[in-house]
């Protein structure tokens, strides 16, 4: 079972994120309104010595959901249990987490939309009454086990708020949507993290990395590491704006921050589907990429940047998207190498 118990330093299982993840809420950059609301709630819970209300974070990957979830218990000075929705396949999988909870501690469930309904139903009484009634065994051997739990806070994170059922969503007292970051906020994150990585970075280089990071802190961290590798390997650790640009160009990160996969997605709609509309499944099959990757990681930034739009009939590339790809005339554009042409794109079956 993928389970982590963390009492000391709180970090995700992801080593790469670990060293750069802020440890306290006031080290976090941006998301000020969310920060203010949560700090008030944390302060009140601390003063009343009560558990904090359940919190749901939603938003695209890499925007700080796990960071908030791991900073909050530190502010409250309580332990955290961490689980992922996909690992909670049966009600009994919840048990170790729930029995380990301490008074007012936090249970964090990442990707909470992946929890099956059978497990979700057990969470309702756990969240509402701090109680769980489990049926163990089957048939004549079945018996019910009633357990009283310590009061706790559930923090859920999801990239797909729309996939959560109403009853589960309604049981969260706080629902916070995390937004993309401004260039200024990302520049600040890059500079702070450069210090943690013992890099000597100038303002222009930090801004260049921020500009090419799709408004997402996790991507900014990755780009920063790529630039550091490049500077170490090719420039003896020297870093200038020119070196930063060369590094990012070499990693095929373009001026808008799109990488190979983002461009391939745009090109597939533009060239294979003649600009769209194209159904997400057809796009995924053509690119040979999982739909989740496209909807969770690729599309949010492209939609927000108006490079692509979602209509009821499917995805369409915009004029801005075509300009970015340097395509002047769709009808004259060549099909993608591994694409092939499709004459009748299916209607969009993805309703998120
Ligand atoms: P999510 O859970 O939403 O996928 P994370 O919380 O894991 O995203 O964030 C990924 C990385 O981005 C973190 O390790 C951290 O370094 C950085 N990060 C995210 N949000 C912030 C923030 N508000 N301020 C500073 N760094 C951040």
Short mmCIF file of C-alpha atoms and ligand atoms in Angstrom, two decimals:
data_model
loop_
_atom_site.label_atom_id
_atom_site.label_comp_id
_atom_site.label_asym_id
_atom_site.label_seq_id
_atom_site.Cartn_x
_atom_site.Cartn_y
_atom_site.Cartn_z
CA UNK A 1 0.00 0.00 0.00
CA UNK A 2 1.28 3.39 -0.93
CA UNK A 3 1.18 5.05 2.43
CA UNK A 4 3.31 7.60 4.12
CA UNK A 5 3.36 8.69 7.69
CA UNK A 6 5.04 11.94 8.28
CA UNK A 7 5.63 13.57 11.61
CA UNK A 8 8.75 15.62 11.04
CA UNK A 9 9.67 17.35 7.80
CA UNK A 10 6.66 17.19 5.52
CA UNK A 11 7.30 16.45 1.89
CA UNK A 12 5.79 14.74 -1.10
CA UNK A 13 6.99 11.38 -2.24
CA UNK A 14 8.44 13.11 -5.24
CA UNK A 15 12.15 13.67 -4.59
CA UNK A 16 12.49 16.35 -7.22
CA UNK A 17 9.82 18.54 -5.66
CA UNK A 18 11.01 17.86 -2.15
CA UNK A 19 14.04 20.07 -1.88
CA UNK A 20 12.31 23.11 -3.34
CA UNK A 21 8.90 22.81 -1.74
CA UNK A 22 8.16 25.66 0.70
CA UNK A 23 7.94 24.41 4.27
CA UNK A 24 5.71 27.13 5.66
CA UNK A 25 2.72 28.97 4.25
CA UNK A 26 4.45 32.34 4.40
CA UNK A 27 7.24 30.97 2.18
CA UNK A 28 4.66 30.37 -0.53
CA UNK A 29 4.51 32.91 -3.34
CA UNK A 30 1.20 34.05 -4.90
CA UNK A 31 -2.30 32.59 -4.32
CA UNK A 32 -2.74 35.41 -1.83
CA UNK A 33 -6.50 35.16 -1.41
CA UNK A 34 -6.33 31.44 -0.75
CA UNK A 35 -3.47 32.05 1.65
CA UNK A 36 -5.37 34.76 3.57
CA UNK A 37 -8.53 32.67 3.92
CA UNK A 38 -6.65 29.59 5.05
CA UNK A 39 -4.47 31.48 7.52
CA UNK A 40 -7.60 32.86 9.22
CA UNK A 41 -9.10 29.37 9.38
CA UNK A 42 -5.83 27.90 10.70
CA UNK A 43 -5.52 30.62 13.31
CA UNK A 44 -9.10 30.11 14.49
CA UNK A 45 -8.71 26.31 14.66
CA UNK A 46 -5.50 26.72 16.65
CA UNK A 47 -7.11 29.12 19.13
CA UNK A 48 -10.18 26.96 19.59
CA UNK A 49 -8.08 23.79 19.69
CA UNK A 50 -10.51 22.24 17.25
CA UNK A 51 -9.82 20.48 13.96
CA UNK A 52 -9.69 22.72 10.91
CA UNK A 53 -12.65 22.26 8.54
CA UNK A 54 -12.09 19.86 5.62
CA UNK A 55 -10.38 21.49 2.63
CA UNK A 56 -10.53 20.67 -1.08
CA UNK A 57 -7.90 22.07 -3.45
CA UNK A 58 -8.43 21.90 -7.16
CA UNK A 59 -6.47 23.10 -10.17
CA UNK A 60 -4.00 21.91 -12.80
CA UNK A 61 -0.91 19.96 -11.69
CA UNK A 62 2.06 21.78 -10.21
CA UNK A 63 0.25 24.85 -8.85
CA UNK A 64 0.75 24.16 -5.14
CA UNK A 65 -2.05 21.86 -3.93
CA UNK A 66 0.35 19.44 -2.20
CA UNK A 67 2.42 22.36 -0.96
CA UNK A 68 -0.57 23.92 0.79
CA UNK A 69 -1.62 20.52 2.10
CA UNK A 70 1.80 19.89 3.64
CA UNK A 71 2.28 23.42 4.99
CA UNK A 72 -1.08 23.55 6.80
CA UNK A 73 -0.29 20.77 9.32
CA UNK A 74 2.98 22.51 10.09
CA UNK A 75 1.09 25.72 10.89
CA UNK A 76 -1.22 23.67 13.11
CA UNK A 77 1.71 21.68 14.50
CA UNK A 78 -0.07 18.41 13.89
CA UNK A 79 0.97 15.25 12.01
CA UNK A 80 -0.16 14.42 8.50
CA UNK A 81 -1.05 11.11 6.86
CA UNK A 82 -0.70 11.06 3.08
CA UNK A 83 -2.60 8.83 0.68
CA UNK A 84 -3.48 8.89 -3.00
CA UNK A 85 -6.96 8.28 -4.34
CA UNK A 86 -5.76 5.50 -6.64
CA UNK A 87 -4.31 3.49 -3.74
CA UNK A 88 -7.64 3.43 -1.85
CA UNK A 89 -9.30 0.65 -3.83
CA UNK A 90 -11.47 -0.90 -1.11
CA UNK A 91 -12.94 0.46 2.14
CA UNK A 92 -10.42 -1.55 4.16
CA UNK A 93 -7.60 0.47 2.53
CA UNK A 94 -8.84 3.50 4.45
CA UNK A 95 -8.47 1.80 7.82
CA UNK A 96 -4.75 2.24 8.50
CA UNK A 97 -4.97 5.92 7.71
CA UNK A 98 -8.03 6.53 9.84
CA UNK A 99 -6.84 4.50 12.82
CA UNK A 100 -3.49 6.29 12.80
CA UNK A 101 -5.04 9.74 12.97
CA UNK A 102 -4.25 11.77 16.04
CA UNK A 103 -6.42 14.45 17.61
CA UNK A 104 -6.89 17.30 15.08
CA UNK A 105 -4.34 15.85 12.66
CA UNK A 106 -4.56 15.95 8.86
CA UNK A 107 -5.31 13.24 6.34
CA UNK A 108 -4.24 14.32 2.85
CA UNK A 109 -5.68 12.44 -0.14
CA UNK A 110 -4.11 13.44 -3.44
CA UNK A 111 -6.06 12.79 -6.65
CA UNK A 112 -9.17 12.32 -4.54
CA UNK A 113 -11.33 12.02 -7.68
CA UNK A 114 -9.84 8.54 -8.20
CA UNK A 115 -11.47 7.10 -5.08
CA UNK A 116 -14.10 4.52 -6.04
CA UNK A 117 -17.68 5.17 -4.89
CA UNK A 118 -17.60 2.26 -2.43
CA UNK A 119 -14.70 3.90 -0.55
CA UNK A 120 -16.08 7.39 -0.91
CA UNK A 121 -19.24 6.44 0.96
CA UNK A 122 -17.20 5.48 4.01
CA UNK A 123 -15.54 8.84 3.97
CA UNK A 124 -18.90 10.60 4.43
CA UNK A 125 -19.43 9.48 8.04
CA UNK A 126 -15.72 9.76 8.75
CA UNK A 127 -15.76 13.41 7.65
CA UNK A 128 -19.07 14.33 9.20
CA UNK A 129 -19.28 12.39 12.46
CA UNK A 130 -15.69 11.12 12.88
CA UNK A 131 -17.05 7.61 12.78
CA UNK A 132 -16.76 4.69 10.41
CA UNK A 133 -19.00 1.63 10.09
CA UNK A 134 -17.21 -1.07 8.20
CA UNK A 135 -18.70 -4.33 7.00
CA UNK A 136 -16.02 -7.00 7.18
CA UNK A 137 -16.33 -10.39 5.51
CA UNK A 138 -19.17 -11.63 3.31
CA UNK A 139 -22.44 -13.58 3.62
CA UNK A 140 -23.08 -15.25 6.97
CA UNK A 141 -19.62 -14.28 8.18
CA UNK A 142 -20.16 -10.60 7.56
CA UNK A 143 -19.96 -8.39 10.62
CA UNK A 144 -20.13 -4.67 11.14
CA UNK A 145 -17.35 -2.83 12.87
CA UNK A 146 -18.13 0.61 14.30
CA UNK A 147 -15.17 2.77 14.99
CA UNK A 148 -14.99 6.19 16.54
CA UNK A 149 -12.24 8.30 15.03
CA UNK A 150 -10.24 11.15 16.48
CA UNK A 151 -11.44 14.50 15.13
CA UNK A 152 -9.34 15.22 12.03
CA UNK A 153 -9.12 17.38 8.93
CA UNK A 154 -9.37 15.84 5.48
CA UNK A 155 -7.46 17.74 2.79
CA UNK A 156 -8.27 16.57 -0.72
CA UNK A 157 -6.49 17.60 -3.90
CA UNK A 158 -7.77 17.09 -7.41
CA UNK A 159 -7.05 18.15 -10.95
CA UNK A 160 -10.65 17.20 -11.82
CA UNK A 161 -13.09 18.87 -9.47
CA UNK A 162 -15.86 18.04 -11.94
CA UNK A 163 -15.37 14.33 -11.36
CA UNK A 164 -16.09 14.58 -7.64
CA UNK A 165 -19.61 13.60 -6.60
CA UNK A 166 -21.85 16.28 -5.09
CA UNK A 167 -22.09 14.59 -1.65
CA UNK A 168 -18.31 14.43 -1.32
CA UNK A 169 -17.77 17.99 -2.57
CA UNK A 170 -20.40 19.31 -0.15
CA UNK A 171 -18.60 17.83 2.84
CA UNK A 172 -15.62 20.13 2.36
CA UNK A 173 -15.97 23.33 4.33
CA UNK A 174 -13.33 25.11 2.24
CA UNK A 175 -13.05 24.68 -1.52
CA UNK A 176 -10.08 26.47 -2.99
CA UNK A 177 -9.26 26.72 -6.66
CA UNK A 178 -5.60 27.40 -7.39
CA UNK A 179 -4.88 29.68 -10.31
CA UNK A 180 -1.94 29.97 -12.66
CA UNK A 181 0.87 32.26 -11.48
CA UNK A 182 1.86 35.66 -12.87
CA UNK A 183 5.25 36.19 -14.49
CA UNK A 184 6.30 38.26 -11.50
CA UNK A 185 5.33 35.56 -8.99
CA UNK A 186 7.12 32.88 -10.98
CA UNK A 187 10.24 35.04 -11.25
CA UNK A 188 10.22 35.33 -7.47
CA UNK A 189 9.88 31.53 -7.12
CA UNK A 190 12.75 30.99 -9.59
CA UNK A 191 15.00 33.39 -7.68
CA UNK A 192 14.23 31.81 -4.30
CA UNK A 193 14.80 28.33 -5.65
CA UNK A 194 18.03 29.34 -7.38
CA UNK A 195 19.32 30.30 -3.93
CA UNK A 196 18.28 26.88 -2.58
CA UNK A 197 20.12 25.22 -5.48
CA UNK A 198 23.16 27.45 -4.82
CA UNK A 199 22.95 29.08 -8.23
CA UNK A 200 23.99 32.60 -8.99
CA UNK A 201 21.15 33.89 -11.14
CA UNK A 202 20.59 37.37 -12.59
CA UNK A 203 17.15 39.02 -12.84
CA UNK A 204 16.88 38.66 -16.61
CA UNK A 205 17.64 34.94 -16.57
CA UNK A 206 15.09 34.40 -13.79
CA UNK A 207 12.49 36.31 -15.81
CA UNK A 208 13.29 34.29 -18.95
CA UNK A 209 12.77 31.02 -17.08
CA UNK A 210 9.53 32.35 -15.56
CA UNK A 211 8.24 33.41 -19.00
CA UNK A 212 8.87 29.97 -20.39
CA UNK A 213 7.31 28.02 -17.53
CA UNK A 214 3.63 27.95 -18.51
CA UNK A 215 2.63 29.93 -15.40
CA UNK A 216 3.31 26.83 -13.25
CA UNK A 217 5.80 26.63 -10.33
CA UNK A 218 6.62 22.95 -10.84
CA UNK A 219 7.54 23.64 -14.47
CA UNK A 220 9.61 26.66 -13.40
CA UNK A 221 11.53 24.36 -11.02
CA UNK A 222 12.14 21.85 -13.81
CA UNK A 223 13.29 24.55 -16.24
CA UNK A 224 15.57 25.99 -13.55
CA UNK A 225 17.20 22.57 -13.07
CA UNK A 226 17.65 22.15 -16.82
CA UNK A 227 19.33 25.54 -17.04
CA UNK A 228 21.55 24.63 -14.11
CA UNK A 229 22.59 21.35 -15.77
CA UNK A 230 23.35 23.14 -19.02
CA UNK A 231 25.39 25.83 -17.29
CA UNK A 232 27.34 23.23 -15.28
CA UNK A 233 28.02 20.97 -18.25
CA UNK A 234 28.77 23.56 -20.92
CA UNK A 235 29.67 26.83 -19.23
CA UNK A 236 31.52 25.87 -16.04
CA UNK A 237 28.55 27.00 -13.96
CA UNK A 238 28.40 30.46 -15.57
CA UNK A 239 24.88 31.81 -16.11
CA UNK A 240 23.88 34.76 -18.29
CA UNK A 241 20.58 35.55 -20.05
CA UNK A 242 22.10 34.26 -23.32
CA UNK A 243 23.16 30.99 -21.68
CA UNK A 244 19.69 30.66 -20.13
CA UNK A 245 18.03 31.16 -23.52
CA UNK A 246 20.39 28.68 -25.21
CA UNK A 247 19.66 26.12 -22.48
CA UNK A 248 15.90 26.47 -22.85
CA UNK A 249 16.16 26.36 -26.65
CA UNK A 250 18.20 23.19 -26.38
CA UNK A 251 15.48 21.60 -24.21
CA UNK A 252 13.00 22.64 -26.94
CA UNK A 253 11.08 25.01 -24.71
CA UNK A 254 9.77 27.78 -26.96
CA UNK A 255 9.23 31.46 -26.19
CA UNK A 256 5.70 30.86 -24.84
CA UNK A 257 7.02 28.05 -22.66
CA UNK A 258 5.48 25.26 -24.73
CA UNK A 259 7.44 22.04 -24.93
CA UNK A 260 7.44 19.32 -27.53
CA UNK A 261 4.22 17.69 -26.30
CA UNK A 262 2.30 20.98 -26.21
CA UNK A 263 3.36 21.82 -29.75
CA UNK A 264 2.61 18.33 -30.96
CA UNK A 265 -0.93 18.67 -29.57
CA UNK A 266 -1.45 21.98 -31.37
CA UNK A 267 0.09 20.64 -34.56
CA UNK A 268 -2.09 17.54 -34.48
CA UNK A 269 -5.26 19.63 -34.37
CA UNK A 270 -3.93 22.07 -36.95
CA UNK A 271 -2.47 19.64 -39.46
CA UNK A 272 -4.22 16.30 -38.99
CA UNK A 273 -7.66 17.69 -38.14
CA UNK A 274 -7.38 20.79 -40.33
CA UNK A 275 -7.69 23.09 -37.32
CA UNK A 276 -10.57 21.17 -35.69
CA UNK A 277 -13.06 20.66 -34.24
CA UNK A 278 -11.55 17.39 -33.09
CA UNK A 279 -12.59 15.08 -30.25
CA UNK A 280 -10.07 14.66 -27.46
CA UNK A 281 -10.07 10.88 -27.92
CA UNK A 282 -9.22 11.18 -31.59
CA UNK A 283 -6.43 13.62 -30.76
CA UNK A 284 -5.12 11.30 -28.03
CA UNK A 285 -5.16 8.27 -30.31
CA UNK A 286 -3.47 10.14 -33.12
CA UNK A 287 -0.73 11.38 -30.80
CA UNK A 288 -0.57 8.08 -28.91
CA UNK A 289 -0.79 9.94 -25.61
CA UNK A 290 -3.04 9.17 -22.61
CA UNK A 291 -6.15 11.35 -22.44
CA UNK A 292 -5.46 12.28 -18.80
CA UNK A 293 -2.11 13.72 -19.81
CA UNK A 294 -3.74 15.87 -22.46
CA UNK A 295 -6.68 17.09 -20.36
CA UNK A 296 -4.76 17.60 -17.11
CA UNK A 297 -1.32 18.69 -18.19
CA UNK A 298 -1.41 19.98 -21.74
CA UNK A 299 -4.76 21.64 -22.30
CA UNK A 300 -5.28 23.94 -19.27
CA UNK A 301 -2.45 26.29 -20.23
CA UNK A 302 -3.18 26.17 -23.96
CA UNK A 303 -6.85 26.99 -23.33
CA UNK A 304 -5.96 29.79 -20.97
CA UNK A 305 -3.48 31.19 -23.49
CA UNK A 306 -6.21 31.08 -26.16
CA UNK A 307 -4.08 28.93 -28.44
CA UNK A 308 -6.91 26.43 -28.55
CA UNK A 309 -10.62 26.53 -27.71
CA UNK A 310 -13.08 23.88 -26.62
CA UNK A 311 -16.41 23.91 -28.43
CA UNK A 312 -19.25 21.40 -27.97
CA UNK A 313 -18.00 19.72 -31.14
CA UNK A 314 -14.41 19.43 -30.01
CA UNK A 315 -11.08 21.22 -29.75
CA UNK A 316 -10.14 23.89 -32.27
CA UNK A 317 -6.85 25.66 -32.77
CA UNK A 318 -7.19 29.47 -32.79
CA UNK A 319 -5.57 31.95 -35.15
CA UNK A 320 -3.14 32.76 -32.32
CA UNK A 321 -2.29 29.05 -32.12
CA UNK A 322 -1.70 28.86 -35.87
CA UNK A 323 0.45 32.00 -35.75
CA UNK A 324 2.51 30.48 -32.98
CA UNK A 325 3.11 27.36 -35.07
CA UNK A 326 3.89 29.55 -38.09
CA UNK A 327 1.06 28.01 -40.12
CA UNK A 328 -0.46 30.49 -42.56
CA UNK A 329 -2.81 28.29 -44.52
CA UNK A 330 -4.25 25.19 -42.86
CA UNK A 331 -5.42 23.61 -46.10
CA UNK A 332 -1.88 23.80 -47.45
CA UNK A 333 -0.25 22.32 -44.35
CA UNK A 334 1.28 18.86 -44.49
CA UNK A 335 -0.06 16.08 -42.26
CA UNK A 336 2.13 15.28 -39.29
CA UNK A 337 4.74 12.54 -39.77
CA UNK A 338 3.13 10.02 -37.48
CA UNK A 339 -0.33 11.44 -37.74
CA UNK A 340 -2.17 10.50 -40.90
CA UNK A 341 -5.27 12.35 -41.97
CA UNK A 342 -8.74 11.93 -40.53
CA UNK A 343 -11.68 13.21 -42.52
CA UNK A 344 -14.48 13.09 -40.00
CA UNK A 345 -13.37 13.93 -36.50
CA UNK A 346 -15.69 12.46 -33.88
CA UNK A 347 -17.71 14.84 -31.72
CA UNK A 348 -16.03 15.70 -28.45
CA UNK A 349 -16.95 13.02 -25.92
CA UNK A 350 -15.10 14.59 -23.04
CA UNK A 351 -17.44 16.71 -21.00
CA UNK A 352 -15.28 18.03 -18.25
P1 LIG B 1 0.37 20.17 -7.08
O1 LIG B 1 0.16 19.39 -5.82
O2 LIG B 1 -0.68 21.22 -7.30
O3 LIG B 1 0.57 19.30 -8.29
P2 LIG B 1 2.82 20.98 -5.78
O4 LIG B 1 2.29 21.55 -4.53
O5 LIG B 1 3.41 19.60 -5.72
O6 LIG B 1 1.71 21.02 -6.93
O7 LIG B 1 3.89 22.02 -6.37
C1 LIG B 1 4.98 21.62 -7.17
C2 LIG B 1 6.22 22.40 -6.81
O8 LIG B 1 6.02 23.76 -7.16
C3 LIG B 1 6.52 22.41 -5.30
O9 LIG B 1 7.47 21.43 -4.96
C4 LIG B 1 7.10 23.77 -5.06
O10 LIG B 1 8.50 23.74 -5.18
C5 LIG B 1 6.53 24.63 -6.16
N1 LIG B 1 5.44 25.49 -5.69
C6 LIG B 1 4.11 25.27 -5.84
N2 LIG B 1 3.39 26.28 -5.35
C7 LIG B 1 4.28 27.19 -4.88
C8 LIG B 1 4.15 28.47 -4.26
N3 LIG B 1 2.95 29.03 -4.05
N4 LIG B 1 5.28 29.12 -3.92
C9 LIG B 1 6.49 28.58 -4.14
N5 LIG B 1 6.69 27.37 -4.74
C10 LIG B 1 5.59 26.68 -5.10
#
